[in-house]
CSV table of C-alpha atoms in Angstrom, one decimal:
chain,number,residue,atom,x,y,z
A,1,UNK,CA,-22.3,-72.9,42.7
A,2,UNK,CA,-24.6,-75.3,44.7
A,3,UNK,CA,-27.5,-76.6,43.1
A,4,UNK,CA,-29.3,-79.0,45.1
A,5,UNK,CA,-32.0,-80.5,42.4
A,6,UNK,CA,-36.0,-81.8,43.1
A,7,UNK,CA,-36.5,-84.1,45.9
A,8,UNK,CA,-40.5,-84.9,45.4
A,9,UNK,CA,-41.5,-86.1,48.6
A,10,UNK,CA,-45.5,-86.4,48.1
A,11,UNK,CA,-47.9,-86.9,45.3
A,12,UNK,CA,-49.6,-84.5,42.7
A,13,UNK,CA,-52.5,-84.7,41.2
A,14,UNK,CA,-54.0,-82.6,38.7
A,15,UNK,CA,-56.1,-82.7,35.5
A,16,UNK,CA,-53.4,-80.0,34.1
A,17,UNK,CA,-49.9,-81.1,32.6
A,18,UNK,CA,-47.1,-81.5,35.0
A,19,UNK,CA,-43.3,-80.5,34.4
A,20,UNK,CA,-40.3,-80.8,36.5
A,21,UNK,CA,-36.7,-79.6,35.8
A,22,UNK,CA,-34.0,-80.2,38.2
A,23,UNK,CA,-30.7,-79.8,37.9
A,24,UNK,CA,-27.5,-80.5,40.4
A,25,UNK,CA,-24.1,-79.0,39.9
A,26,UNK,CA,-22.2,-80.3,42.7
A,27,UNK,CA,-19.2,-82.0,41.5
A,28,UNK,CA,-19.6,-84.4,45.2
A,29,UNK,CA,-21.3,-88.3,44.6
A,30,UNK,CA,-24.5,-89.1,45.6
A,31,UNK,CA,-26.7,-86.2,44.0
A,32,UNK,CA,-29.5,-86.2,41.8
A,33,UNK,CA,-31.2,-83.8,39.3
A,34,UNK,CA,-35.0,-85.3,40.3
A,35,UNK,CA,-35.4,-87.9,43.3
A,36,UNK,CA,-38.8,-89.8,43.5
A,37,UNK,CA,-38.4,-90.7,47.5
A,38,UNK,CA,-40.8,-93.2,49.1
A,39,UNK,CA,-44.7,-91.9,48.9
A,40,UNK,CA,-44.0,-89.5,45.7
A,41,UNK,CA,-46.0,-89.9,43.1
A,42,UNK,CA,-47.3,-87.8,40.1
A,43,UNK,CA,-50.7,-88.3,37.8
A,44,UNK,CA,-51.2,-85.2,35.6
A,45,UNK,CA,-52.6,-85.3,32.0
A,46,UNK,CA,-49.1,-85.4,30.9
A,47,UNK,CA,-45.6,-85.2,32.5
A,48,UNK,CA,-42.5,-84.1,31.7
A,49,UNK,CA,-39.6,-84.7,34.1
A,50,UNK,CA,-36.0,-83.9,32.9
A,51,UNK,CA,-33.5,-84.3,35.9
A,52,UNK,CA,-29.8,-83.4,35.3
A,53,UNK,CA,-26.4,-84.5,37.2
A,54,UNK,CA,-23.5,-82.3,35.9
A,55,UNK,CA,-21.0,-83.5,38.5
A,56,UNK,CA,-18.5,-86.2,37.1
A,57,UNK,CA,-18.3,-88.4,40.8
A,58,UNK,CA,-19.4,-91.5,40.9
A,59,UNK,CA,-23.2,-92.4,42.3
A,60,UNK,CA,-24.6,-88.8,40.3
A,61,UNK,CA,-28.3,-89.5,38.2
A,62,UNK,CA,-30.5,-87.4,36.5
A,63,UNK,CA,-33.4,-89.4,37.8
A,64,UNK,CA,-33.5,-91.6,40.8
A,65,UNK,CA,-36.3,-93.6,42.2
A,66,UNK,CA,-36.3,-94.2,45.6
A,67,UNK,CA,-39.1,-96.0,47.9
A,68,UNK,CA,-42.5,-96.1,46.5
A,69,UNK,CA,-43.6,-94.1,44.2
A,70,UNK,CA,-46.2,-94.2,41.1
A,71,UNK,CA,-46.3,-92.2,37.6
A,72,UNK,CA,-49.8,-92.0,36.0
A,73,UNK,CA,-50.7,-89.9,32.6
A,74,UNK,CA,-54.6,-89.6,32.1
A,75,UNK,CA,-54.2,-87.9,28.7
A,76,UNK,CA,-53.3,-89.7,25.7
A,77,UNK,CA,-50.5,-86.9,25.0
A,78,UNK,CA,-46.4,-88.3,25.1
A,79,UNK,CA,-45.3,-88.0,28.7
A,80,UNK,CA,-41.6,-88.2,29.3
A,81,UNK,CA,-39.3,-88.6,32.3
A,82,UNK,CA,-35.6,-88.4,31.3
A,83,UNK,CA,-32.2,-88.3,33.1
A,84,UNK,CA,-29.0,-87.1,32.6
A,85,UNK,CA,-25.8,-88.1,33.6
A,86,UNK,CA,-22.3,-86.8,33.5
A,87,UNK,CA,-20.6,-89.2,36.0
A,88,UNK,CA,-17.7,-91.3,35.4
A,89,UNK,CA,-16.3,-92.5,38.4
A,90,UNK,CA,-17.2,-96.1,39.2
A,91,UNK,CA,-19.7,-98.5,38.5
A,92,UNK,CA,-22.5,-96.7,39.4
A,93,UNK,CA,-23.0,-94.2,37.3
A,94,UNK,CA,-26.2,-94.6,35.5
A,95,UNK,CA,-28.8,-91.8,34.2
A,96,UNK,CA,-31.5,-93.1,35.6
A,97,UNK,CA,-31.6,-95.5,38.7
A,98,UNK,CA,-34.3,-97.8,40.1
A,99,UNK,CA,-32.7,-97.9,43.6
A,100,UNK,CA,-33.0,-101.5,45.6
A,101,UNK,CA,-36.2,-101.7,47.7
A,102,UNK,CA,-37.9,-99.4,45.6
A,103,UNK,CA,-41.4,-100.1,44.2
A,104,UNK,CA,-42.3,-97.9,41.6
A,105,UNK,CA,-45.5,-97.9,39.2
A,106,UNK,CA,-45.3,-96.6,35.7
A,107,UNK,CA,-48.5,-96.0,34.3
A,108,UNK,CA,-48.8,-94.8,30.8
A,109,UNK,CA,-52.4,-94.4,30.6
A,110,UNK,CA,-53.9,-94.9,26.2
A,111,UNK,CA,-51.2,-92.3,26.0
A,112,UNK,CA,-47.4,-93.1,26.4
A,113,UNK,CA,-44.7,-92.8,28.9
A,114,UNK,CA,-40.9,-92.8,27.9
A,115,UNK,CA,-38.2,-93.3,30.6
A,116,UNK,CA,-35.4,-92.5,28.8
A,117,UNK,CA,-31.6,-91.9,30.4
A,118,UNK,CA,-29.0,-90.1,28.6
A,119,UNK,CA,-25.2,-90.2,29.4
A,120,UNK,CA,-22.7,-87.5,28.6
A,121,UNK,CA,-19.8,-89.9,28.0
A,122,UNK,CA,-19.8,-93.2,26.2
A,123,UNK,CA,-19.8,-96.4,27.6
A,124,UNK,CA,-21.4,-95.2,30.5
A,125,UNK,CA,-25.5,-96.8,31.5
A,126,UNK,CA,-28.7,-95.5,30.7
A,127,UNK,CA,-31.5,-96.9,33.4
A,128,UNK,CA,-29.6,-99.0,35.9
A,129,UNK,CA,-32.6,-101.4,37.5
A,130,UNK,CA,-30.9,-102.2,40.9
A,131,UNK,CA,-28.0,-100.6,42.7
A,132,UNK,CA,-26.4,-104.0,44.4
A,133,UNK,CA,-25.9,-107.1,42.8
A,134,UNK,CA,-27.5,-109.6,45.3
A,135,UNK,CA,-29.2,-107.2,47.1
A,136,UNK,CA,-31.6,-108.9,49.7
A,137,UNK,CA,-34.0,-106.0,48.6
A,138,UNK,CA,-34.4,-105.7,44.6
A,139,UNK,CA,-36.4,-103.1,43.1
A,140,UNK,CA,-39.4,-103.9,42.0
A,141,UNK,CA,-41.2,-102.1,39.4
A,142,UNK,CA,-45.1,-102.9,37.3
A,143,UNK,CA,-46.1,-101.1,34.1
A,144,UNK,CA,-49.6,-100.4,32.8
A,145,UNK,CA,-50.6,-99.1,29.6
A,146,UNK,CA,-48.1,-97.9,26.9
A,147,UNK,CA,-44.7,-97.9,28.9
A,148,UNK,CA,-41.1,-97.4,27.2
A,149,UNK,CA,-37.9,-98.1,29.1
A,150,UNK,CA,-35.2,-96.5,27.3
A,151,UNK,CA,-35.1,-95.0,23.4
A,152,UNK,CA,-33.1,-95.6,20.3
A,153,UNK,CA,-32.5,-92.6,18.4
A,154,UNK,CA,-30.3,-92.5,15.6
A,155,UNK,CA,-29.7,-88.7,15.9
A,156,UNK,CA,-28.6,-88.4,19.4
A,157,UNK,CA,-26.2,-91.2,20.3
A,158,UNK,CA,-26.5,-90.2,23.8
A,159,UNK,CA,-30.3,-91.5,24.3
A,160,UNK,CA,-28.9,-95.2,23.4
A,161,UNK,CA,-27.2,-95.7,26.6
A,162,UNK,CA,-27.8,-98.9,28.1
A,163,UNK,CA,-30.4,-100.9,30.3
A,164,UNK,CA,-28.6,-102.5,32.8
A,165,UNK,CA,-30.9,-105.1,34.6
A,166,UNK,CA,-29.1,-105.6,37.8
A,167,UNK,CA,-31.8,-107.2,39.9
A,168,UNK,CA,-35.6,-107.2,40.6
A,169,UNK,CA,-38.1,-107.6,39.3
A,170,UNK,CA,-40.4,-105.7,36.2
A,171,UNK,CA,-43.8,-106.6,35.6
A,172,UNK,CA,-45.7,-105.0,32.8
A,173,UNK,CA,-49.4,-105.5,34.5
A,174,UNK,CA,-50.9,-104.2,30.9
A,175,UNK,CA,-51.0,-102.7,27.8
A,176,UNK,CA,-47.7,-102.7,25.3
């Protein structure tokens, strides 16, 4: 089966809660569960993004930022975005990827905002922050309020994949 995943191409904005699930099944590279593409954006009460990659070829994530894009909660409920990865073919293989050239704005608002990236086999990354090692275009990303980049869990060994800091910049603007 083909299953193609979210590509959010514009903003939302709501005083509701948002939720996005996406998942992709093809077994190719280069497909995503949820893709934040250049002038996406979400601010909602809370969020909840969960993007899945079931394919094992290399360059599949969960979650992939791409361009600029900005994340705001306005509630002080736990907002979430998670990825999920099941590739194991190369280097590039993360759950969660801040692609080079992308500017992306994380803000977690008095309530919270976990990125977390989960990998289906060991070893492999959890949030990859740049693609390309001396890429002339890093990623650049800025937190405000009560951001978390990646979890520890002690009950699911999958959450404490790695944080690969591959190049860019992060800048947390405020809060913890």
């Amino acid at each position: 089966t083909s299953s193609q995943g979210i590509t959010l191409n514009a903003g939302i904005t709501t005083n509701g809660n948002v939720t996005l699930r996406g998942t992709n099944k093809n077994t190719n590279g280069s497909n995503r569960g949820v893709t934040f593409a250049n002038g996406a954006g979400i601010t909602a009460n809370t969020i909840t993004v969960t993007g899945t990659a079931t394919g094992a070829a290399e360059w599949n994530q969960g979650v992939f930022f791409n361009g600029t894009s900005s994340i705001r909660t306005t509630g002080t409920g736990n907002s979430v975005i998670s990825g999920t990865s099941s590739s194991t073919a190369g280097a590039i293989n993360s759950a969660v990827v801040f692609n080079d050239g992308s500017n992306v704005t994380l803000d977690g608002g008095t309530g919270g905002l976990t990125i977390q990236g989960m990998h289906t086999v060991n070893g492999y990354g959890g949030i990859r922050f740049g693609a390309n090692g001396g890429s002339s275009t890093n990623p650049s990303l800025t937190t405000r309020g009560n951001v978390t980049l990646g979890t520890q869990d002690a009950n699911n060994a999958s959450l404490n994949a790695a944080f690969m800091l591959r190049g860019g910049l992060i800048t947390a603007d405020t809060g913890s």
